[in-house]
Structure formats: structure tokens, C-alpha cells
Short mmCIF file of C-alpha atoms in Angstrom, two decimals:
data_model
loop_
_atom_site.label_atom_id
_atom_site.label_comp_id
_atom_site.label_asym_id
_atom_site.label_seq_id
_atom_site.Cartn_x
_atom_site.Cartn_y
_atom_site.Cartn_z
CA MET A 1 -33.85 -51.13 -61.90
CA ALA A 2 -31.85 -53.96 -60.36
CA ASP A 3 -30.53 -55.16 -57.03
CA SER A 4 -28.43 -52.40 -55.47
CA SER A 5 -25.95 -54.95 -54.14
CA GLY A 6 -24.08 -54.81 -57.44
CA ASP A 7 -20.51 -53.55 -56.98
CA TRP A 8 -19.55 -49.99 -57.86
CA CYS A 9 -15.86 -49.50 -58.58
CA THR A 10 -13.81 -46.41 -57.78
CA ILE A 11 -13.11 -44.10 -60.72
CA GLU A 12 -10.46 -41.44 -61.18
CA SER A 13 -11.17 -37.78 -60.64
CA ASP A 14 -10.50 -36.74 -64.23
CA PRO A 15 -12.40 -34.28 -66.46
CA GLY A 16 -12.08 -36.57 -69.47
CA ILE A 17 -13.60 -39.50 -67.59
CA PHE A 18 -16.44 -37.48 -66.11
CA THR A 19 -17.27 -35.76 -69.40
CA SER A 20 -17.37 -39.09 -71.22
CA LEU A 21 -19.47 -40.56 -68.41
CA ILE A 22 -22.20 -37.95 -68.64
CA GLU A 23 -22.15 -38.04 -72.44
CA SER A 24 -22.76 -41.80 -72.23
CA PHE A 25 -26.09 -40.90 -70.58
CA GLY A 26 -26.98 -38.69 -73.56
CA VAL A 27 -26.17 -35.38 -71.86
CA LYS A 28 -25.12 -32.63 -74.28
CA ASN A 29 -23.64 -29.13 -74.20
CA VAL A 30 -21.49 -29.69 -71.09
CA GLU A 31 -18.01 -30.75 -70.11
CA LEU A 32 -15.91 -30.78 -66.97
CA THR A 33 -12.89 -28.60 -66.43
CA GLU A 34 -10.41 -28.49 -63.57
CA LEU A 35 -9.90 -25.41 -61.43
CA TRP A 36 -6.34 -24.84 -60.25
CA SER A 37 -6.98 -21.63 -58.35
CA LEU A 38 -9.86 -20.02 -56.45
CA ASP A 39 -8.96 -16.38 -57.11
CA ASP A 40 -11.49 -14.06 -58.75
CA ASP A 41 -9.73 -14.02 -62.12
CA SER A 42 -9.78 -17.82 -62.34
CA LEU A 43 -13.47 -17.92 -61.49
CA LYS A 44 -14.20 -15.22 -64.06
CA THR A 45 -12.74 -17.37 -66.83
CA LEU A 46 -15.53 -19.88 -66.24
CA THR A 47 -18.24 -17.44 -67.35
CA ALA A 48 -16.12 -15.31 -69.71
CA PRO A 49 -13.59 -17.76 -71.16
CA ILE A 50 -12.58 -15.87 -74.32
CA GLU A 51 -12.83 -12.35 -75.70
CA GLY A 52 -16.24 -11.66 -77.15
CA VAL A 53 -17.94 -14.47 -75.24
CA ASP A 54 -19.45 -14.00 -71.82
CA ASN A 55 -22.32 -15.43 -69.82
CA THR A 56 -21.33 -19.01 -70.55
CA ALA A 57 -23.08 -21.56 -68.37
CA VAL A 58 -21.55 -22.95 -65.17
CA HIS A 59 -23.92 -25.57 -63.78
CA GLY A 60 -22.09 -26.61 -60.62
CA LEU A 61 -18.84 -27.52 -58.88
CA ILE A 62 -17.52 -30.98 -57.96
CA PHE A 63 -15.14 -31.06 -55.01
CA LEU A 64 -12.97 -34.04 -54.05
CA PHE A 65 -11.40 -34.11 -50.59
CA LYS A 66 -9.94 -36.53 -48.08
CA TRP A 67 -12.79 -37.75 -45.92
CA GLN A 68 -12.43 -37.18 -42.18
CA ARG A 69 -14.55 -39.35 -39.95
CA GLN A 70 -15.02 -36.66 -37.30
CA SER A 71 -16.22 -34.07 -39.81
CA SER A 72 -18.42 -36.18 -42.07
CA SER A 73 -20.94 -37.25 -39.49
CA ALA A 74 -23.89 -35.04 -38.67
CA THR A 75 -21.58 -32.29 -37.36
CA ALA A 76 -21.64 -29.97 -40.33
CA SER A 77 -22.84 -27.10 -38.18
CA LEU A 78 -19.72 -27.36 -36.04
CA GLU A 79 -17.66 -26.48 -39.12
CA GLY A 80 -19.77 -23.44 -39.95
CA ARG A 81 -21.44 -25.14 -42.92
CA GLY A 82 -24.97 -24.99 -41.57
CA THR A 83 -27.41 -27.75 -40.72
CA PRO A 84 -28.63 -30.28 -43.32
CA LEU A 85 -32.16 -29.41 -44.43
CA THR A 86 -34.77 -32.12 -44.27
CA GLY A 87 -38.47 -32.51 -44.97
CA ASP A 88 -40.34 -29.32 -45.83
CA ALA A 89 -37.19 -27.25 -45.20
CA VAL A 90 -35.69 -28.51 -48.48
CA PRO A 91 -36.35 -25.91 -51.22
CA GLU A 92 -38.87 -26.94 -53.84
CA GLY A 93 -37.20 -28.27 -56.96
CA LEU A 94 -33.82 -28.96 -55.35
CA PHE A 95 -32.73 -32.52 -56.16
CA PHE A 96 -30.85 -34.22 -53.32
CA ALA A 97 -30.09 -37.92 -52.89
CA GLN A 98 -28.42 -39.68 -49.99
CA GLN A 99 -25.59 -42.04 -50.90
CA THR A 100 -26.59 -45.60 -50.11
CA VAL A 101 -23.96 -47.60 -52.02
CA GLN A 102 -20.19 -47.56 -51.65
CA ASN A 103 -17.97 -45.89 -54.29
CA ALA A 104 -20.90 -44.11 -55.99
CA CYS A 105 -20.08 -40.63 -54.66
CA ALA A 106 -18.39 -39.40 -57.85
CA THR A 107 -21.30 -40.22 -60.11
CA GLN A 108 -23.79 -39.10 -57.46
CA ALA A 109 -22.13 -35.69 -57.15
CA ILE A 110 -22.21 -35.29 -60.93
CA LEU A 111 -25.89 -36.29 -61.08
CA SER A 112 -26.64 -33.77 -58.33
CA VAL A 113 -25.35 -30.99 -60.57
CA LEU A 114 -27.06 -32.26 -63.73
CA PHE A 115 -30.45 -32.71 -62.05
CA ASN A 116 -30.27 -29.20 -60.57
CA ALA A 117 -29.12 -27.43 -63.73
CA ARG A 118 -31.24 -24.38 -64.38
CA ASP A 119 -33.33 -24.42 -67.60
CA ALA A 120 -32.12 -27.91 -68.50
CA ILE A 121 -33.76 -29.42 -71.56
CA VAL A 122 -35.42 -32.73 -70.73
CA ALA A 123 -36.56 -35.42 -73.14
CA GLN A 124 -40.15 -36.52 -73.67
CA GLU A 125 -40.76 -39.90 -72.02
CA LYS A 126 -41.89 -41.77 -75.15
CA SER A 127 -40.58 -39.86 -78.14
CA GLY A 128 -37.13 -39.07 -76.76
CA GLU A 129 -37.42 -35.60 -78.28
CA SER A 130 -36.61 -32.54 -76.20
CA LYS A 131 -39.48 -30.50 -74.84
CA ASP A 132 -37.67 -27.34 -75.91
CA GLU A 133 -35.11 -27.48 -78.69
CA GLY A 134 -33.80 -23.94 -78.07
CA ASP A 135 -30.53 -24.56 -76.26
CA ASP A 136 -29.42 -20.89 -76.26
CA ASN A 137 -26.25 -21.61 -78.27
CA GLY A 138 -25.25 -24.42 -75.91
CA ARG A 139 -25.88 -22.57 -72.64
CA ARG A 140 -28.78 -24.87 -71.79
CA LEU A 141 -27.85 -28.37 -70.73
CA VAL A 142 -29.58 -31.20 -72.63
CA LEU A 143 -30.29 -33.90 -70.05
CA GLY A 144 -30.94 -36.77 -72.46
CA GLN A 145 -33.44 -39.63 -72.36
CA THR A 146 -31.85 -41.79 -69.64
CA LEU A 147 -31.48 -39.07 -67.02
CA SER A 148 -34.75 -37.34 -67.99
CA ASN A 149 -36.63 -40.57 -67.30
CA PHE A 150 -34.75 -41.13 -64.03
CA LYS A 151 -35.39 -37.61 -62.76
CA ASP A 152 -39.06 -37.85 -63.63
CA PHE A 153 -39.33 -41.26 -61.93
CA THR A 154 -37.68 -40.12 -58.68
CA CYS A 155 -38.94 -36.53 -58.48
CA HIS A 156 -41.28 -37.29 -55.55
CA PHE A 157 -38.95 -39.72 -53.74
CA PRO A 158 -37.37 -38.84 -50.38
CA PRO A 159 -33.55 -38.54 -50.40
CA ASP A 160 -32.88 -42.07 -49.16
CA LEU A 161 -35.05 -43.67 -51.84
CA ARG A 162 -33.43 -41.49 -54.50
CA GLY A 163 -30.07 -42.84 -53.36
CA GLU A 164 -31.40 -46.38 -53.52
CA ALA A 165 -32.73 -45.68 -57.02
CA ILE A 166 -29.30 -44.49 -58.16
CA GLY A 167 -27.63 -47.55 -56.65
CA SER A 168 -30.22 -49.84 -58.25
CA SER A 169 -30.01 -48.35 -61.74
CA ASP A 170 -28.28 -50.78 -64.09
CA GLU A 171 -27.74 -48.05 -66.69
CA ILE A 172 -26.05 -45.67 -64.26
CA ARG A 173 -23.97 -48.36 -62.51
CA LYS A 174 -22.73 -49.93 -65.76
CA ALA A 175 -21.77 -46.53 -67.17
CA HIS A 176 -19.94 -45.69 -63.93
CA ASN A 177 -18.09 -49.02 -63.82
CA SER A 178 -17.06 -48.80 -67.47
CA PHE A 179 -14.58 -46.09 -66.47
CA GLY A 180 -12.90 -48.08 -63.71
CA ARG A 181 -9.43 -49.57 -64.08
CA SER A 182 -8.99 -53.34 -64.28
CA GLU A 183 -6.49 -53.49 -61.44
CA ASP A 184 -8.04 -56.37 -59.51
CA ALA A 185 -6.75 -58.91 -62.01
CA PHE A 186 -3.24 -58.27 -60.65
CA LEU A 187 -3.89 -57.20 -57.06
CA SER A 188 -6.78 -59.34 -55.82
CA ASP A 189 -7.60 -62.98 -55.33
CA PRO A 190 -11.09 -63.44 -56.84
CA THR A 191 -11.80 -66.29 -54.40
CA LYS A 192 -11.46 -63.95 -51.41
CA PRO A 193 -13.71 -61.05 -50.38
CA LYS A 194 -12.65 -57.61 -51.51
CA ARG A 195 -10.58 -55.58 -49.06
CA THR A 196 -12.39 -52.71 -47.40
CA ALA A 197 -10.78 -49.47 -46.27
CA THR A 198 -9.52 -49.21 -42.70
CA ASP A 199 -8.94 -46.19 -40.45
CA ASP A 200 -5.34 -46.09 -41.68
CA ASP A 201 -6.33 -45.68 -45.33
CA ASP A 202 -6.87 -42.38 -47.14
CA VAL A 203 -10.53 -42.32 -48.17
CA PHE A 204 -11.77 -39.64 -50.57
CA HIS A 205 -15.24 -38.26 -51.14
CA PHE A 206 -17.00 -36.17 -53.80
CA ILE A 207 -19.61 -33.50 -53.10
CA ALA A 208 -21.35 -30.91 -55.27
CA TYR A 209 -22.13 -27.19 -55.03
CA VAL A 210 -25.04 -25.81 -57.03
CA PRO A 211 -26.98 -22.53 -57.28
CA HIS A 212 -30.74 -22.65 -56.83
CA GLU A 213 -33.52 -20.44 -58.09
CA ASP A 214 -34.20 -19.27 -54.51
CA GLY A 215 -30.93 -17.29 -54.63
CA CYS A 216 -28.96 -19.67 -52.40
CA VAL A 217 -26.01 -21.97 -52.98
CA TYR A 218 -26.26 -25.51 -51.63
CA GLU A 219 -23.70 -28.13 -50.73
CA LEU A 220 -24.96 -31.57 -51.80
CA ASP A 221 -23.19 -34.30 -49.84
CA GLY A 222 -24.73 -37.76 -50.11
CA LEU A 223 -23.39 -38.66 -46.66
CA GLN A 224 -25.53 -35.96 -45.05
CA LYS A 225 -29.25 -36.16 -44.32
CA GLY A 226 -30.04 -33.27 -46.62
CA PRO A 227 -28.66 -30.31 -48.60
CA ILE A 228 -26.72 -27.63 -46.72
CA GLN A 229 -27.21 -23.95 -47.53
CA VAL A 230 -23.79 -22.31 -47.66
CA GLY A 231 -24.75 -18.78 -48.66
CA GLU A 232 -26.87 -16.43 -50.74
CA PHE A 233 -26.16 -14.64 -54.00
CA LYS A 234 -27.78 -11.91 -56.05
CA LYS A 235 -29.12 -13.15 -59.36
CA ASP A 236 -27.48 -10.34 -61.33
CA GLU A 237 -27.54 -10.78 -65.10
CA ALA A 238 -24.31 -8.77 -65.36
CA ASP A 239 -22.41 -10.93 -62.86
CA LYS A 240 -23.17 -14.59 -63.43
CA ASP A 241 -20.28 -15.83 -61.32
CA GLN A 242 -21.61 -14.50 -58.02
CA TRP A 243 -22.84 -17.92 -56.90
CA ILE A 244 -19.43 -19.42 -57.71
CA LYS A 245 -17.78 -17.00 -55.29
CA VAL A 246 -20.20 -18.12 -52.58
CA ALA A 247 -19.30 -21.75 -53.27
CA ARG A 248 -15.62 -20.77 -53.32
CA ASP A 249 -15.91 -19.36 -49.80
CA ALA A 250 -17.56 -22.57 -48.58
CA ILE A 251 -14.79 -24.68 -50.11
CA GLN A 252 -12.11 -22.50 -48.55
CA ALA A 253 -13.83 -22.92 -45.17
CA ARG A 254 -13.58 -26.69 -45.65
CA LEU A 255 -9.92 -26.43 -46.60
CA SER A 256 -9.20 -24.51 -43.39
CA ASN A 257 -9.99 -27.67 -41.42
CA TYR A 258 -6.99 -29.47 -42.93
CA SER A 259 -3.28 -29.20 -42.34
CA PRO A 260 -1.56 -26.53 -44.48
CA THR A 261 0.56 -29.33 -45.99
CA GLU A 262 -2.46 -31.31 -47.19
CA ILE A 263 -2.70 -31.12 -50.98
CA LYS A 264 -4.98 -34.04 -51.87
CA PHE A 265 -7.91 -32.04 -53.21
CA ASN A 266 -9.46 -31.64 -56.62
CA LEU A 267 -12.03 -29.13 -57.87
CA MET A 268 -13.87 -29.31 -61.16
CA ALA A 269 -16.67 -27.29 -62.71
CA ILE A 270 -19.44 -28.62 -64.92
CA VAL A 271 -19.48 -25.96 -67.62
CA GLN A 272 -20.77 -25.29 -71.09
CA ASP A 273 -19.09 -27.36 -73.79
CA ARG A 274 -16.26 -25.14 -74.99
CA ARG A 275 -16.93 -26.03 -78.62
CA THR A 276 -20.42 -24.50 -78.49
CA TYR A 277 -19.29 -20.96 -77.70
CA LEU A 278 -16.26 -21.17 -80.00
CA ASN A 279 -18.61 -21.99 -82.86
CA GLU A 280 -20.91 -19.21 -81.67
CA ARG A 281 -17.99 -16.77 -81.81
CA LEU A 282 -17.06 -17.92 -85.33
CA ARG A 283 -20.62 -17.30 -86.50
CA ALA A 284 -20.66 -13.86 -84.88
CA LEU A 285 -17.41 -12.85 -86.59
CA ALA A 286 -18.63 -14.15 -89.94
CA ALA A 287 -21.90 -12.24 -89.53
CA VAL A 288 -20.05 -8.92 -89.37
CA GLY A 289 -17.99 -9.69 -92.47
CA ILE A 290 -14.75 -10.98 -90.90
CA GLU A 291 -12.97 -13.21 -93.41
CA GLU A 292 -11.62 -16.66 -92.58
CA ASN A 293 -7.97 -15.62 -92.93
CA ASP A 294 -8.39 -12.80 -90.41
CA SER A 295 -6.28 -13.27 -87.28
CA ALA A 296 -9.34 -13.30 -85.00
CA MET A 297 -10.96 -16.07 -87.07
CA VAL A 298 -7.73 -18.04 -87.24
CA HIS A 299 -7.32 -17.82 -83.46
CA ILE A 300 -10.83 -19.12 -82.77
CA GLN A 301 -10.39 -21.90 -85.35
CA SER A 302 -7.14 -22.95 -83.69
CA GLU A 303 -8.89 -22.99 -80.30
CA LEU A 304 -11.63 -25.16 -81.78
CA HIS A 305 -9.07 -27.52 -83.28
CA ALA A 306 -7.38 -27.81 -79.88
CA GLU A 307 -10.71 -28.75 -78.32
CA GLU A 308 -11.24 -31.52 -80.86
CA GLU A 309 -7.74 -32.81 -80.17
CA LYS A 310 -8.47 -32.74 -76.43
CA ARG A 311 -11.59 -34.84 -76.99
CA ALA A 312 -9.62 -37.28 -79.13
CA GLN A 313 -7.01 -37.63 -76.36
CA TRP A 314 -9.76 -38.24 -73.81
CA ALA A 315 -11.19 -40.99 -76.02
CA LEU A 316 -7.74 -42.59 -76.36
CA GLU A 317 -7.12 -42.52 -72.61
CA ASN A 318 -10.55 -43.99 -71.89
CA ALA A 319 -9.96 -46.76 -74.42
CA ARG A 320 -6.74 -47.62 -72.63
CA ARG A 321 -8.58 -47.73 -69.32
CA HIS A 322 -11.11 -50.15 -70.78
CA HIS A 323 -8.52 -52.39 -72.42
CA ASN A 324 -7.61 -55.70 -70.79
CA TYR A 325 -3.81 -55.82 -70.65
CA LEU A 326 -3.68 -59.11 -68.75
CA PRO A 327 -3.12 -61.40 -71.81
CA PHE A 328 -0.28 -59.13 -72.97
CA CYS A 329 1.36 -59.17 -69.54
CA VAL A 330 1.11 -62.95 -69.26
CA GLU A 331 2.62 -63.42 -72.71
CA LEU A 332 5.41 -60.96 -71.89
CA LEU A 333 6.31 -62.83 -68.70
CA ARG A 334 6.21 -66.12 -70.57
CA SER A 335 8.55 -64.79 -73.26
CA LEU A 336 11.00 -63.38 -70.70
CA ALA A 337 11.08 -66.70 -68.88
CA GLY A 338 11.53 -68.57 -72.14
CA CYS A 339 14.59 -66.58 -73.18
CA GLY A 340 16.18 -66.83 -69.71
CA GLU A 341 15.90 -63.13 -68.78
CA MET A 342 13.27 -63.40 -66.07
CA GLU A 343 15.59 -64.35 -63.21
CA GLY A 344 18.01 -61.49 -63.89
CA LEU A 345 15.19 -58.95 -64.06
CA MET A 346 13.71 -60.23 -60.81
CA THR A 347 17.11 -59.88 -59.10
CA LYS A 348 17.45 -56.29 -60.32
CA ALA A 349 13.93 -55.48 -59.15
CA LYS A 350 14.60 -56.89 -55.68
CA THR A 351 17.82 -54.88 -55.44
CA ARG A 352 16.06 -51.64 -56.40
CA ALA A 353 13.28 -52.36 -53.90
CA ALA A 354 15.81 -52.95 -51.11
CA GLU A 355 17.64 -49.71 -51.96
CA LYS A 356 14.37 -47.79 -51.94
CA ARG A 357 13.49 -49.15 -48.50
CA LYS A 358 16.89 -48.07 -47.18
CA ARG A 359 16.42 -44.55 -48.54
CA GLN A 360 12.98 -44.34 -46.93
CA GLN A 361 14.33 -45.51 -43.58
CA LYS A 362 17.06 -42.86 -43.67
CA SER A 363 14.60 -40.11 -44.45
#
């Protein structure tokens, strides 16, 4: 642990970033995927993504929305979301942490889902080995050594101390910050204090929705005093997406508080790594004698290849985010100035900027 005063940067709401972030903690068998619609068919694809595969794991939802000062105070009940549970009212085994450091809400929402994942496989404190190696063909989340130790360390902490522990964790903060963009080199004066958001700025916030073994779905918002129960679901083995529909209704209730023209939202699900059930499907087809050149096998293999390409693209994009482009930009500007093109380019840029301002004023 370290001093919680260390800065946390903002990170993009992107499934590739968040998947790489949790994998850097040693988490396995999960990835994040974006949801573009809340209709029943879209939700069904989370638990039954391809033919022949159903009951895939959905551990929780991550919702990004524009924060509204009047609705993010302790007035959740006024919006029909229920009252935050505190003390003995919090269900046993439900992990909730209050947010105590700025810009940590994305990682905190993700951790809220991971720490509440049902049947998660945790690592032994000293050996690093999992207590139960049976991951049910990837349906069980493997928490990894770092997060297993953290969960064990904070399991008896109250929500505010859990938040302080997250903010004070060097491992978690460094992993979070490694996915931030290096924009300050161009936009900020390092000798001056960092600019803070004002009432005129758009400020965004992440929260999580998770199912619990008590048959209820909870909204986990680090800005609240405790978890908020948003509904109940039947733990039906034949309909694993029931809890998702409950969470969907809660999200739609939130959306109803915004203008119909507001579109700055993002919803992601923490789901089973797609590669695990594709490989499971390949093994099942091979077990019944389907040959590799069969169309069903070829289709699954192409899907698996697409997943590997997706992961490679994520890695490339993350490498670009980490790269320091400042030396290149300085050298480019120096070269343009040296060959006498800088002044002409600056004039063109100023002209375009003036034209853009005129168009904006007219509209």
C-alpha cells in the first residue's frame, strides 16, 4: 500500500482497455464487450452467443453516464432506485467500496464486478495456485494473485476503508494509469496545478450492476454510501439472463432522467472470454466425429481466428496509447521550420479555424 494522494488519470471507456487492465492483474477467462441495445435478443446473446453454446457466464454490467450533481447525492430514492444499504443491511458476501480518490471510478466499477463474481477461483496467498482448478470450461472467473490477496485483505473492511485501500494500492493505481493517454505533455504546464472540472464541464461516472446469491441485483456506485438493490430475479438454471433484464430495467430508469437527445452513455458487460467457449464448441464437435473441413468446424475456427485478431488489435491500440509521441512531434515541427514550411501551414490552420468559428456562429 502507498499514499492515496497519488494521481489517478482518466481512462477511456473501451473494452480493449478494460480487458487488458484486468488481465494485467492476472484475471483470466473474462473479457468486456459493448452492448449497443437493451432489447431481449441483444441480452440473450450474452448468455447464448453462438449455436450450440449456452449458459456462458455474465459476471456484471459496467455503465458510463454523464454525472448530474442533483441526482448523484444521497437522493437515489427520489429516482426510484432505492436507498443505499449500510451496516448490517448490506447482504453478506457483497463487496462494496466507496470511491475516495478522483478518476478511479472506472477501475472501481470493474473491481466491484470481479470481487462479486459468483464461484470465482481465488489464488492461495503463498503458493499463488488456485484453490479450485476446475474452471467449468472458462465459465468460472480466475481472480489471480493480486486481486485475491486484495479481496482477502479487505474482506472485513467497511466501504470507506475499502475505497481507501483501492486508492492506496500501488499495483492497482499503476495498472490503471498505464492505460491513460499522455495528453498533458501538450495541454498542460507542469509548473501549474492541474485543472479541475467546473460546473460547466461534462463529468462522467462509472457504476456496476451485479447479481447476488440472495436473488437480488445491486447497483454499486462508489459515490453512494452503500449498494442499492434494484430488483429481484429467479435463479432459474434455464434462464441465466434474468438478472440482466432486472439490471436493464434499472438502467432504463436512469436513462429516463435525461433529455431524449442525450447520447453520451456507454454500457459494457464483463463476460466469459469468447475464446473459451469457441474452443469448447470445437472439442464438442470433434468428440462426435465432425471433421475439420466440415462447415460447422470451419465456421467456429474462423470465429476463433477473428477473436485472436481482435486481441492483437487491442494490443496494438494499447501500445500506441502507451507510446510517447512527443519527441516525434518536436522533431517534425523542427523539420518543418527548417525547410520554411511552418509559417505557411500556420497561416492555413488559422484560416481554417476562423472559418470554423464563422460556421459555428451561423448555426
